[in-house]
Structures are given as structure tokens and as C-alpha cells.
Amino acid sequence: MRPLWLCWALWVLPLAGSGTALTGEQLLGSLLQQLQLSEAPVLDRADMEELVIPAHVRAQYVTLLQRSHGDRSRGKRFSQSFREVAGRFLASEASTHLLVFGMEQRLPPNSELVQAVLRLFQEPVPKATLHSHRRLSPRSARARVTVEWLRVRDDGSNRTSLIDSRLVSVHESGWKVFDVTEAVNFWQQLNRPRQPLLLQVSVQREHPGPLASGTHKLVRFASQGAPAGLGEPQLELHTLDLGDYGAQGDCDPEAPVTEGTRCCRQEMYIDLQGMKWADNWVLEPPGFLAYECVGTCQQPPEALAFKWPFLGPRQCIASETASLPMIVSIKEGGRTRPQVVSLPNMRVQKCSCASDGALVPRGLQP
């Protein structure tokens, strides 16, 4: 028979948020360390007036954002809760559209949003038009489609947040898919179910400049009112029923956390717009779901505690975390430029019971 102590031979390193909730000071400290700064830079409006986020910076941020979301959803099964929401385009410019989705009662109660997908139908370009652009190289015949979440503040001002971006060819047609999970997460944090979800869709040149091709204007998406609803913009919402998938380790959102609550992962939203040090410095995101581990853990029998006195009390800690991508402003030589950074261990993925870093055997977990 194998000695019992071998069951305790699995160790994990302490992670962010392992005992307490993530704070603004911890987030600031991690960001300063990543950028090798001693203090947060002070940037005023003059520094930001001419700041433009280039396409390659946006693409890098979106890639990290999607990778982070992929880590969060890996291993989860999609439930039967799948809904489509029809939207409508409100054109504001030739290459920019506002997509409006009514969200009231679209997300089932006691459920977790796993993924939100925006589907846009790219209409085919007439053959005669394509023929007039036949000399374009395949690279020049592309356009960048960017999706942003639009928030209308109480004072009437707007704030956009980059959600997804990809290249499309003018020679293609059919459905194009965008991951807008972060946008729905942002919308949920507003706690205004009657307020619609606003997505701004922009079609731009892949390469800006006076000599750039204007073929991006050929990329058009079907809007509401297409024949028999064909090609209407759609928002797909994939959710998990926490009643059936409670083993994911999330707290019951309807039940308050008390001393008797078992170890679980609770939602905690970090609002970067409410932190003064982030003003004009953190460009993306406006906030994020960090989660925190709350509740208590069942303690081992006294006989085991006496046998291994070096093991402290079991605590509810973060055993798996994910990184947080950001776009920040960097001031160098009197000029301001955007830069993408990735902060590790900022989002709690999973909570477990552990004793001084040692994972507890499955048989002793509550």
C-alpha cells in the first residue's frame, strides 16, 4: 500500500488573488512592473489628442484577448442554451455602422455566458465592379473589419472599446464571425437590462495612407430587411446553466456569501474607468471580470493535522488564473504611442481548497 503522504505531493505556486480579492493597487503594481516603471505616468488631454491606435496594435490586442477567452472557456461544455438575437444597422458614415441588439430577457437567469458570437453576412461584390479592380493584388483587395462596444454615458458622451478585428477579402462573400464575448460582459456590468447592446462595426483600409486602395468601400454587410430575413446580423449567445453545471465552481449569484458558504468563484468587476491612475494611460479595456475566491473549506481530521503540523489551515484560493491584455499609452521623447501589454494572473479561472500551497486530495474536498 502506498504511504498516505504521497497523496499530498502535488504543489502549486501562489497566484494572484489567492487569498484576497484583486485590488487596484495590485493591478497598478503589476502594470508598473511589466513596463519597468516606478510610478504611473501623468498624461493630459494634449498628449492624447493625436494618439491613434495602429491596426497592428489593435490586432495584437485582439489576439491576446481571444487567447485569454479561449483559456477561460476551454474544457467547458456548451449547453442547450443557445439564442440568436436579430439586430439592425444604423448607418452613421460610409464605412461605419452602429448595430443595435435588444437584450432584455435574452440571457437566462442563473446562467454563465460562455461565448457571444456576432455573425455578419458579407454581400457579394458585383462582377462588373470586381472586373474594374482586377489589377489589385490579393493583399490590396482586403479590408479590416473592426467591432467595438459602444457605451453611452449618463452625461451623453460615448466611449468605445475594441472587441474584435479581422481582415476580409472583397472577393469573398458569406457569413463572417466575430467574438464579442467581452462586449456582452461589459453590457452585463451596466445592470440595465432594458438598455440595448450597441456594437460599432467599422470597415477600414488595411494600410492607411494617401496611396492606399479604396477597395474597403466594396465590403458591405447585409442589414435588417434582407429578403425573408436572410443575412440579417445575428448575435449568438452560448450559456451554461449553473444549476446543471454547478461543478464549474462558480458561486450561486442568488445566494449571499456567508460563513457556511463552500469555496467558490464569485464575480468581481474591476472598473478601470473609476481609477484615477488609469486616466489617459489605460486605453483598453475599460474594465474586466477578475473574479475572486470566497467561502470556506472543510478541514482535515485532527489526526491528520497532528501528523502533519507543517500544513496550515485549508483556504479557498485561486488555483488557475488567466492573463489580462491591455493597451496603454507610452510617452517617449515628447511623443505618445500605444503599446500592448499582458498582465499575468489577473483573472481567476478556478478556485480550490489548499493548505499553504498544497492541493487537497479530491476525497477530502467538500
mmCIF file of C-alpha atoms in Angstrom:
data_model
loop_
_atom_site.group_PDB
_atom_site.id
_atom_site.type_symbol
_atom_site.label_atom_id
_atom_site.label_comp_id
_atom_site.label_asym_id
_atom_site.label_seq_id
_atom_site.Cartn_x
_atom_site.Cartn_y
_atom_site.Cartn_z
ATOM 1 C CA MET A 1 0.000 0.000 0.000
ATOM 2 C CA ARG A 2 1.362 3.434 -0.938
ATOM 3 C CA PRO A 3 2.118 5.743 2.016
ATOM 4 C CA LEU A 4 -0.639 8.304 2.509
ATOM 5 C CA TRP A 5 1.764 11.233 2.397
ATOM 6 C CA LEU A 6 2.273 10.698 -1.327
ATOM 7 C CA CYS A 7 -1.294 11.904 -1.866
ATOM 8 C CA TRP A 8 -0.131 15.359 -0.748
ATOM 9 C CA ALA A 9 2.852 15.573 -3.099
ATOM 10 C CA LEU A 10 1.223 17.980 -5.577
ATOM 11 C CA TRP A 11 2.070 21.657 -5.061
ATOM 12 C CA VAL A 12 1.067 24.885 -6.714
ATOM 13 C CA LEU A 13 2.626 28.329 -6.638
ATOM 14 C CA PRO A 14 0.677 31.157 -5.011
ATOM 15 C CA LEU A 15 -1.371 33.023 -7.603
ATOM 16 C CA ALA A 16 -2.846 36.492 -7.796
ATOM 17 C CA GLY A 17 -5.962 36.730 -5.695
ATOM 18 C CA SER A 18 -5.064 33.535 -3.835
ATOM 19 C CA GLY A 19 -6.415 34.709 -0.509
ATOM 20 C CA THR A 20 -7.982 38.089 -1.071
ATOM 21 C CA ALA A 21 -9.689 39.919 -3.897
ATOM 22 C CA LEU A 22 -7.593 41.695 -6.509
ATOM 23 C CA THR A 23 -7.182 45.374 -5.655
ATOM 24 C CA GLY A 24 -6.450 48.431 -7.747
ATOM 25 C CA GLU A 25 -3.068 48.749 -6.025
ATOM 26 C CA GLN A 26 -2.113 45.189 -7.018
ATOM 27 C CA LEU A 27 -3.188 45.836 -10.595
ATOM 28 C CA LEU A 28 -1.179 49.062 -10.705
ATOM 29 C CA GLY A 29 1.856 47.315 -9.233
ATOM 30 C CA SER A 30 1.710 44.544 -11.832
ATOM 31 C CA LEU A 31 1.383 47.065 -14.662
ATOM 32 C CA LEU A 32 4.317 49.138 -13.378
ATOM 33 C CA GLN A 33 6.452 46.015 -13.073
ATOM 34 C CA GLN A 34 5.553 44.882 -16.596
ATOM 35 C CA LEU A 35 6.505 48.290 -18.047
ATOM 36 C CA GLN A 36 9.508 48.696 -15.708
ATOM 37 C CA LEU A 37 8.197 51.969 -14.313
ATOM 38 C CA SER A 38 8.489 53.327 -10.779
ATOM 39 C CA GLU A 39 5.220 55.268 -10.873
ATOM 40 C CA ALA A 40 2.165 55.783 -13.058
ATOM 41 C CA PRO A 41 2.735 58.374 -15.795
ATOM 42 C CA VAL A 42 0.619 61.516 -15.767
ATOM 43 C CA LEU A 43 -0.851 62.118 -19.214
ATOM 44 C CA ASP A 44 -3.145 65.022 -20.048
ATOM 45 C CA ARG A 45 -5.582 65.534 -22.906
ATOM 46 C CA ALA A 46 -2.901 67.240 -25.020
ATOM 47 C CA ASP A 47 -0.879 64.014 -25.011
ATOM 48 C CA MET A 48 -3.882 62.067 -26.286
ATOM 49 C CA GLU A 49 -5.180 64.420 -28.996
ATOM 50 C CA GLU A 50 -3.093 62.977 -31.813
ATOM 51 C CA LEU A 51 -2.832 59.442 -30.460
ATOM 52 C CA VAL A 52 -4.050 56.837 -32.955
ATOM 53 C CA ILE A 53 -4.039 53.091 -32.284
ATOM 54 C CA PRO A 54 -2.483 51.472 -35.399
ATOM 55 C CA ALA A 55 -4.061 48.387 -36.950
ATOM 56 C CA HIS A 56 -1.183 46.108 -35.924
ATOM 57 C CA VAL A 57 -1.528 47.175 -32.275
ATOM 58 C CA ARG A 58 -5.270 46.514 -32.387
ATOM 59 C CA ALA A 59 -4.652 43.115 -33.981
ATOM 60 C CA GLN A 60 -2.104 42.191 -31.301
ATOM 61 C CA TYR A 61 -4.511 43.185 -28.533
ATOM 62 C CA VAL A 62 -7.396 41.230 -30.089
ATOM 63 C CA THR A 63 -5.193 38.130 -30.462
ATOM 64 C CA LEU A 64 -4.275 38.214 -26.765
ATOM 65 C CA LEU A 65 -7.892 38.904 -25.840
ATOM 66 C CA GLN A 66 -9.125 35.903 -27.802
ATOM 67 C CA ARG A 67 -6.374 33.699 -26.392
ATOM 68 C CA SER A 68 -7.364 34.726 -22.865
ATOM 69 C CA HIS A 69 -11.029 33.989 -23.594
ATOM 70 C CA GLY A 70 -10.051 30.620 -25.089
ATOM 71 C CA ASP A 71 -8.265 29.707 -21.870
ATOM 72 C CA ARG A 72 -11.332 30.652 -19.845
ATOM 73 C CA SER A 73 -13.752 28.568 -21.925
ATOM 74 C CA ARG A 74 -11.511 25.549 -22.510
ATOM 75 C CA GLY A 75 -12.957 22.366 -21.017
ATOM 76 C CA LYS A 76 -16.500 23.710 -20.685
ATOM 77 C CA ARG A 77 -19.392 22.109 -22.479
ATOM 78 C CA PHE A 78 -21.867 24.285 -24.312
ATOM 79 C CA SER A 79 -25.380 23.707 -23.053
ATOM 80 C CA GLN A 80 -28.620 23.745 -24.975
ATOM 81 C CA SER A 81 -28.996 27.419 -24.073
ATOM 82 C CA PHE A 82 -28.288 28.948 -27.464
ATOM 83 C CA ARG A 83 -30.094 32.059 -28.621
ATOM 84 C CA GLU A 84 -29.982 34.269 -31.672
ATOM 85 C CA VAL A 85 -30.812 37.949 -31.474
ATOM 86 C CA ALA A 86 -31.632 39.864 -34.635
ATOM 87 C CA GLY A 87 -30.052 43.282 -34.917
ATOM 88 C CA ARG A 88 -30.331 46.339 -37.110
ATOM 89 C CA PHE A 89 -27.787 48.655 -38.688
ATOM 90 C CA LEU A 90 -27.979 52.387 -38.115
ATOM 91 C CA ALA A 91 -25.568 53.877 -40.636
ATOM 92 C CA SER A 92 -23.590 56.887 -39.431
ATOM 93 C CA GLU A 93 -20.789 57.016 -42.034
ATOM 94 C CA ALA A 94 -19.989 55.265 -45.310
ATOM 95 C CA SER A 95 -17.668 52.764 -43.586
ATOM 96 C CA THR A 96 -19.005 52.763 -40.016
ATOM 97 C CA HIS A 97 -22.275 51.289 -38.768
ATOM 98 C CA LEU A 98 -23.981 51.036 -35.409
ATOM 99 C CA LEU A 99 -25.528 47.652 -34.701
ATOM 100 C CA VAL A 100 -28.297 47.594 -32.075
ATOM 101 C CA PHE A 101 -29.383 44.447 -30.195
ATOM 102 C CA GLY A 102 -32.308 44.315 -27.787
ATOM 103 C CA MET A 103 -31.066 42.228 -24.841
ATOM 104 C CA GLU A 104 -33.982 42.181 -22.412
ATOM 105 C CA GLN A 105 -34.575 38.590 -21.173
ATOM 106 C CA ARG A 106 -32.058 37.237 -23.691
ATOM 107 C CA LEU A 107 -29.720 35.787 -21.060
ATOM 108 C CA PRO A 108 -31.354 33.055 -18.926
ATOM 109 C CA PRO A 109 -31.277 33.625 -15.155
ATOM 110 C CA ASN A 110 -28.710 31.666 -13.115
ATOM 111 C CA SER A 111 -26.535 31.130 -16.168
ATOM 112 C CA GLU A 112 -22.969 31.870 -17.182
ATOM 113 C CA LEU A 113 -22.121 33.453 -20.502
ATOM 114 C CA VAL A 114 -19.542 31.235 -22.180
ATOM 115 C CA GLN A 115 -19.342 32.887 -25.577
ATOM 116 C CA ALA A 116 -21.071 35.571 -27.625
ATOM 117 C CA VAL A 117 -20.650 35.488 -31.398
ATOM 118 C CA LEU A 118 -21.562 38.221 -33.868
ATOM 119 C CA ARG A 119 -22.417 36.929 -37.345
ATOM 120 C CA LEU A 120 -22.429 39.376 -40.262
ATOM 121 C CA PHE A 121 -23.268 38.432 -43.835
ATOM 122 C CA GLN A 122 -20.823 39.881 -46.360
ATOM 123 C CA GLU A 123 -22.662 40.602 -49.582
ATOM 124 C CA PRO A 124 -21.005 39.599 -52.877
ATOM 125 C CA VAL A 125 -19.474 42.393 -54.952
ATOM 126 C CA PRO A 126 -20.968 42.661 -58.468
ATOM 127 C CA LYS A 127 -18.767 41.008 -61.102
ATOM 128 C CA ALA A 128 -18.549 44.194 -63.149
ATOM 129 C CA THR A 129 -17.187 46.072 -60.139
ATOM 130 C CA LEU A 130 -14.667 43.341 -59.391
ATOM 131 C CA HIS A 131 -13.563 43.391 -63.039
ATOM 132 C CA SER A 132 -12.674 47.074 -62.768
ATOM 133 C CA HIS A 133 -10.426 46.223 -59.789
ATOM 134 C CA ARG A 134 -8.858 43.133 -61.352
ATOM 135 C CA ARG A 135 -5.327 44.563 -61.251
ATOM 136 C CA LEU A 136 -5.317 44.720 -57.470
ATOM 137 C CA SER A 137 -3.071 42.254 -55.689
ATOM 138 C CA PRO A 138 -4.742 39.834 -53.228
ATOM 139 C CA ARG A 139 -3.268 41.856 -50.375
ATOM 140 C CA SER A 140 -4.649 45.127 -51.717
ATOM 141 C CA ALA A 141 -8.096 43.583 -52.119
ATOM 142 C CA ARG A 142 -8.549 43.251 -48.367
ATOM 143 C CA ALA A 143 -10.201 45.404 -45.744
ATOM 144 C CA ARG A 144 -10.079 45.397 -41.958
ATOM 145 C CA VAL A 145 -13.390 44.976 -40.141
ATOM 146 C CA THR A 146 -13.325 46.165 -36.533
ATOM 147 C CA VAL A 147 -16.028 45.621 -33.915
ATOM 148 C CA GLU A 148 -16.230 47.904 -30.874
ATOM 149 C CA TRP A 149 -18.604 48.080 -27.943
ATOM 150 C CA LEU A 150 -20.231 51.497 -27.660
ATOM 151 C CA ARG A 151 -21.257 52.762 -24.252
ATOM 152 C CA VAL A 152 -23.421 55.847 -23.898
ATOM 153 C CA ARG A 153 -22.608 57.502 -20.580
ATOM 154 C CA ASP A 154 -25.147 59.250 -18.375
ATOM 155 C CA ASP A 155 -23.820 62.644 -19.480
ATOM 156 C CA GLY A 156 -24.498 61.755 -23.123
ATOM 157 C CA SER A 157 -20.865 61.184 -24.121
ATOM 158 C CA ASN A 158 -19.746 57.986 -25.843
ATOM 159 C CA ARG A 159 -16.945 55.556 -25.089
ATOM 160 C CA THR A 160 -15.863 52.765 -27.457
ATOM 161 C CA SER A 161 -13.905 49.632 -26.520
ATOM 162 C CA LEU A 162 -12.134 47.434 -29.041
ATOM 163 C CA ILE A 163 -13.626 43.923 -29.099
ATOM 164 C CA ASP A 164 -12.554 42.109 -32.272
ATOM 165 C CA SER A 165 -10.887 42.799 -35.615
ATOM 166 C CA ARG A 166 -10.134 40.743 -38.728
ATOM 167 C CA LEU A 167 -9.259 41.021 -42.396
ATOM 168 C CA VAL A 168 -11.768 40.171 -45.138
ATOM 169 C CA SER A 169 -11.338 39.945 -48.902
ATOM 170 C CA VAL A 170 -13.551 41.782 -51.363
ATOM 171 C CA HIS A 171 -13.581 38.583 -53.421
ATOM 172 C CA GLU A 172 -15.359 36.688 -50.636
ATOM 173 C CA SER A 173 -18.981 36.611 -49.533
ATOM 174 C CA GLY A 174 -20.936 34.822 -46.831
ATOM 175 C CA TRP A 175 -21.026 34.802 -43.050
ATOM 176 C CA LYS A 176 -18.196 36.411 -41.089
ATOM 177 C CA VAL A 177 -17.860 35.582 -37.402
ATOM 178 C CA PHE A 178 -16.595 37.858 -34.604
ATOM 179 C CA ASP A 179 -16.075 37.029 -30.934
ATOM 180 C CA VAL A 180 -17.948 39.691 -28.917
ATOM 181 C CA THR A 181 -17.988 37.947 -25.533
ATOM 182 C CA GLU A 182 -16.209 40.855 -23.863
ATOM 183 C CA ALA A 183 -18.814 43.292 -25.195
ATOM 184 C CA VAL A 184 -21.689 41.329 -23.631
ATOM 185 C CA ASN A 185 -19.687 41.083 -20.386
ATOM 186 C CA PHE A 186 -19.297 44.881 -20.386
ATOM 187 C CA TRP A 187 -23.026 45.303 -21.105
ATOM 188 C CA GLN A 188 -23.934 42.986 -18.212
ATOM 189 C CA GLN A 189 -21.921 45.108 -15.789
ATOM 190 C CA LEU A 190 -24.154 48.100 -16.553
ATOM 191 C CA ASN A 191 -27.071 46.277 -14.840
ATOM 192 C CA ARG A 192 -29.508 47.892 -17.264
ATOM 193 C CA PRO A 193 -31.324 45.002 -18.961
ATOM 194 C CA ARG A 194 -33.597 47.301 -20.975
ATOM 195 C CA GLN A 195 -30.662 49.143 -22.493
ATOM 196 C CA PRO A 196 -29.675 47.606 -25.850
ATOM 197 C CA LEU A 197 -26.238 46.290 -26.695
ATOM 198 C CA LEU A 198 -24.519 48.692 -29.113
ATOM 199 C CA LEU A 199 -21.786 47.390 -31.412
ATOM 200 C CA GLN A 200 -19.948 49.700 -33.773
ATOM 201 C CA VAL A 201 -18.750 47.980 -36.944
ATOM 202 C CA SER A 202 -16.089 49.785 -38.994
ATOM 203 C CA VAL A 203 -14.664 48.822 -42.375
ATOM 204 C CA GLN A 204 -11.279 50.416 -42.999
ATOM 205 C CA ARG A 205 -8.293 50.191 -45.302
ATOM 206 C CA GLU A 206 -5.778 47.577 -44.287
ATOM 207 C CA HIS A 207 -2.933 50.002 -44.945
ATOM 208 C CA PRO A 208 -3.675 53.712 -44.311
ATOM 209 C CA GLY A 209 -2.072 56.468 -46.333
ATOM 210 C CA PRO A 210 -2.680 58.601 -49.444
ATOM 211 C CA LEU A 211 -1.699 55.757 -51.801
ATOM 212 C CA ALA A 212 -3.840 53.150 -50.083
ATOM 213 C CA SER A 213 -6.527 51.383 -52.060
ATOM 214 C CA GLY A 214 -10.169 52.358 -51.641
ATOM 215 C CA THR A 215 -11.411 48.801 -52.138
ATOM 216 C CA HIS A 216 -12.539 48.670 -48.500
ATOM 217 C CA LYS A 217 -15.652 50.544 -49.662
ATOM 218 C CA LEU A 218 -16.671 47.407 -51.595
ATOM 219 C CA VAL A 219 -17.123 45.441 -48.365
ATOM 220 C CA ARG A 220 -20.775 45.612 -47.380
ATOM 221 C CA PHE A 221 -22.799 43.625 -44.884
ATOM 222 C CA ALA A 222 -26.474 42.755 -45.101
ATOM 223 C CA SER A 223 -28.749 44.667 -42.737
ATOM 224 C CA GLN A 224 -32.170 44.137 -41.297
ATOM 225 C CA GLY A 225 -34.778 43.931 -44.014
ATOM 226 C CA ALA A 226 -32.951 41.435 -46.205
ATOM 227 C CA PRO A 227 -35.326 39.102 -48.133
ATOM 228 C CA ALA A 228 -37.013 36.661 -45.762
ATOM 229 C CA GLY A 229 -34.582 37.658 -43.041
ATOM 230 C CA LEU A 230 -31.668 36.116 -44.947
ATOM 231 C CA GLY A 231 -28.371 37.649 -43.976
ATOM 232 C CA GLU A 232 -29.620 39.653 -41.008
ATOM 233 C CA PRO A 233 -26.909 40.399 -38.438
ATOM 234 C CA GLN A 234 -27.129 37.854 -35.636
ATOM 235 C CA LEU A 235 -25.849 37.696 -32.080
ATOM 236 C CA GLU A 236 -25.427 34.135 -30.795
ATOM 237 C CA LEU A 237 -25.374 33.732 -27.014
ATOM 238 C CA HIS A 238 -23.955 30.477 -25.621
ATOM 239 C CA THR A 239 -24.593 29.986 -21.901
ATOM 240 C CA LEU A 240 -24.139 27.379 -19.204
ATOM 241 C CA ASP A 241 -26.962 26.580 -16.797
ATOM 242 C CA LEU A 242 -25.335 26.828 -13.373
ATOM 243 C CA GLY A 243 -27.993 24.509 -11.983
ATOM 244 C CA ASP A 244 -26.757 21.710 -14.233
ATOM 245 C CA TYR A 245 -23.112 22.739 -14.383
ATOM 246 C CA GLY A 246 -22.547 23.824 -10.811
ATOM 247 C CA ALA A 247 -19.365 21.778 -10.750
ATOM 248 C CA GLN A 248 -17.687 24.646 -12.587
ATOM 249 C CA GLY A 249 -17.071 26.119 -9.168
ATOM 250 C CA ASP A 250 -18.988 29.399 -9.502
ATOM 251 C CA CYS A 251 -20.936 30.808 -6.580
ATOM 252 C CA ASP A 252 -24.709 30.927 -6.705
ATOM 253 C CA PRO A 253 -25.433 34.519 -7.750
ATOM 254 C CA GLU A 254 -28.773 34.400 -5.925
ATOM 255 C CA ALA A 255 -27.313 33.287 -2.576
ATOM 256 C CA PRO A 256 -25.341 35.673 -0.322
ATOM 257 C CA VAL A 257 -21.881 34.577 0.798
ATOM 258 C CA THR A 258 -21.921 33.555 4.470
ATOM 259 C CA GLU A 259 -19.605 31.709 6.861
ATOM 260 C CA GLY A 260 -21.166 28.446 5.735
ATOM 261 C CA THR A 261 -20.626 29.055 2.018
ATOM 262 C CA ARG A 262 -18.401 26.440 0.400
ATOM 263 C CA CYS A 263 -15.370 27.557 -1.545
ATOM 264 C CA CYS A 264 -16.498 29.006 -4.872
ATOM 265 C CA ARG A 265 -15.636 31.612 -7.511
ATOM 266 C CA GLN A 266 -17.571 34.870 -7.249
ATOM 267 C CA GLU A 267 -17.895 37.579 -9.895
ATOM 268 C CA MET A 268 -15.931 40.738 -9.194
ATOM 269 C CA TYR A 269 -15.741 43.538 -11.761
ATOM 270 C CA ILE A 270 -12.730 45.839 -11.819
ATOM 271 C CA ASP A 271 -13.758 49.247 -13.188
ATOM 272 C CA LEU A 272 -10.615 50.845 -14.594
ATOM 273 C CA GLN A 273 -12.512 53.995 -15.523
ATOM 274 C CA GLY A 274 -13.073 54.586 -11.820
ATOM 275 C CA MET A 275 -9.329 54.549 -11.014
ATOM 276 C CA LYS A 276 -7.640 57.930 -11.368
ATOM 277 C CA TRP A 277 -4.203 56.493 -12.091
ATOM 278 C CA ALA A 278 -5.620 54.825 -15.218
ATOM 279 C CA ASP A 279 -6.836 58.116 -16.765
ATOM 280 C CA ASN A 280 -5.398 58.593 -20.285
ATOM 281 C CA TRP A 281 -2.944 55.767 -19.534
ATOM 282 C CA VAL A 282 -5.010 52.598 -19.883
ATOM 283 C CA LEU A 283 -6.769 52.770 -23.269
ATOM 284 C CA GLU A 284 -8.228 49.241 -23.261
ATOM 285 C CA PRO A 285 -10.155 47.663 -21.614
ATOM 286 C CA PRO A 286 -12.495 49.943 -19.618
ATOM 287 C CA GLY A 287 -12.804 47.159 -17.044
ATOM 288 C CA PHE A 288 -12.779 43.390 -16.681
ATOM 289 C CA LEU A 289 -14.209 40.463 -14.728
ATOM 290 C CA ALA A 290 -11.464 39.415 -12.315
ATOM 291 C CA TYR A 291 -13.484 37.064 -10.069
ATOM 292 C CA GLU A 292 -12.449 36.184 -6.534
ATOM 293 C CA CYS A 293 -12.402 33.061 -4.374
ATOM 294 C CA VAL A 294 -14.745 33.181 -1.393
ATOM 295 C CA GLY A 295 -16.172 30.739 1.123
ATOM 296 C CA THR A 296 -14.682 28.166 3.448
ATOM 297 C CA CYS A 297 -13.021 24.770 3.065
ATOM 298 C CA GLN A 298 -13.537 21.583 5.009
ATOM 299 C CA GLN A 299 -10.588 20.967 7.303
ATOM 300 C CA PRO A 300 -8.808 17.570 7.530
ATOM 301 C CA PRO A 301 -9.441 15.379 10.580
ATOM 302 C CA GLU A 302 -7.481 16.245 13.720
ATOM 303 C CA ALA A 303 -5.457 13.046 13.393
ATOM 304 C CA LEU A 304 -4.050 14.190 10.057
ATOM 305 C CA ALA A 305 -3.475 17.713 11.338
ATOM 306 C CA PHE A 306 -1.484 16.267 14.268
ATOM 307 C CA LYS A 307 0.547 14.001 11.946
ATOM 308 C CA TRP A 308 1.456 16.868 9.582
ATOM 309 C CA PRO A 309 1.684 20.005 11.745
ATOM 310 C CA PHE A 310 3.536 21.875 8.957
ATOM 311 C CA LEU A 311 0.277 22.061 6.976
ATOM 312 C CA GLY A 312 -1.706 25.151 7.873
ATOM 313 C CA PRO A 313 -5.488 25.570 7.669
ATOM 314 C CA ARG A 314 -7.019 24.898 4.292
ATOM 315 C CA GLN A 315 -8.112 28.038 2.486
ATOM 316 C CA CYS A 316 -10.129 28.872 -0.621
ATOM 317 C CA ILE A 317 -7.578 30.109 -3.166
ATOM 318 C CA ALA A 318 -7.217 30.648 -6.909
ATOM 319 C CA SER A 319 -5.646 27.518 -8.390
ATOM 320 C CA GLU A 320 -5.934 28.619 -12.038
ATOM 321 C CA THR A 321 -5.708 32.123 -13.466
ATOM 322 C CA ALA A 322 -5.596 33.867 -16.858
ATOM 323 C CA SER A 323 -3.760 36.909 -18.127
ATOM 324 C CA LEU A 324 -5.261 40.320 -18.881
ATOM 325 C CA PRO A 325 -4.279 42.080 -22.142
ATOM 326 C CA MET A 326 -4.195 45.872 -22.141
ATOM 327 C CA ILE A 327 -3.434 48.784 -24.448
ATOM 328 C CA VAL A 328 -1.609 51.557 -22.603
ATOM 329 C CA SER A 329 -0.147 54.935 -23.555
ATOM 330 C CA ILE A 330 3.649 55.228 -23.547
ATOM 331 C CA LYS A 331 5.295 58.668 -23.679
ATOM 332 C CA GLU A 332 8.764 58.704 -25.214
ATOM 333 C CA GLY A 333 10.736 61.690 -26.459
ATOM 334 C CA GLY A 334 7.777 64.022 -26.213
ATOM 335 C CA ARG A 335 5.522 61.714 -28.272
ATOM 336 C CA THR A 336 2.807 59.360 -27.074
ATOM 337 C CA ARG A 337 2.287 55.928 -28.603
ATOM 338 C CA PRO A 338 0.057 52.943 -27.733
ATOM 339 C CA GLN A 339 1.564 49.654 -26.525
ATOM 340 C CA VAL A 340 0.069 46.246 -25.807
ATOM 341 C CA VAL A 341 0.930 44.545 -22.520
ATOM 342 C CA SER A 342 -0.264 41.309 -20.945
ATOM 343 C CA LEU A 343 -0.550 41.092 -17.160
ATOM 344 C CA PRO A 344 -0.360 37.523 -15.811
ATOM 345 C CA ASN A 345 -2.637 36.059 -13.150
ATOM 346 C CA MET A 346 -5.255 38.798 -13.261
ATOM 347 C CA ARG A 347 -8.397 36.698 -13.811
ATOM 348 C CA VAL A 348 -9.352 33.819 -11.552
ATOM 349 C CA GLN A 349 -10.256 30.734 -13.559
ATOM 350 C CA LYS A 350 -10.758 28.200 -10.815
ATOM 351 C CA CYS A 351 -10.916 28.152 -7.030
ATOM 352 C CA SER A 352 -9.673 25.222 -4.937
ATOM 353 C CA CYS A 353 -9.065 24.326 -1.333
ATOM 354 C CA ALA A 354 -5.378 24.276 -0.404
ATOM 355 C CA SER A 355 -3.203 24.292 2.673
ATOM 356 C CA ASP A 356 -0.151 26.547 2.447
ATOM 357 C CA GLY A 357 0.011 25.939 -1.293
ATOM 358 C CA ALA A 358 -0.620 22.170 -1.196
ATOM 359 C CA LEU A 359 -3.627 20.965 -3.119
ATOM 360 C CA VAL A 360 -6.036 18.918 -1.032
ATOM 361 C CA PRO A 361 -6.795 15.346 -2.195
ATOM 362 C CA ARG A 362 -10.080 15.048 -4.063
ATOM 363 C CA GLY A 363 -11.530 12.751 -1.404
ATOM 364 C CA LEU A 364 -11.171 15.408 1.296
ATOM 365 C CA GLN A 365 -12.677 18.272 -0.665
ATOM 366 C CA PRO A 366 -16.205 19.399 0.256
#
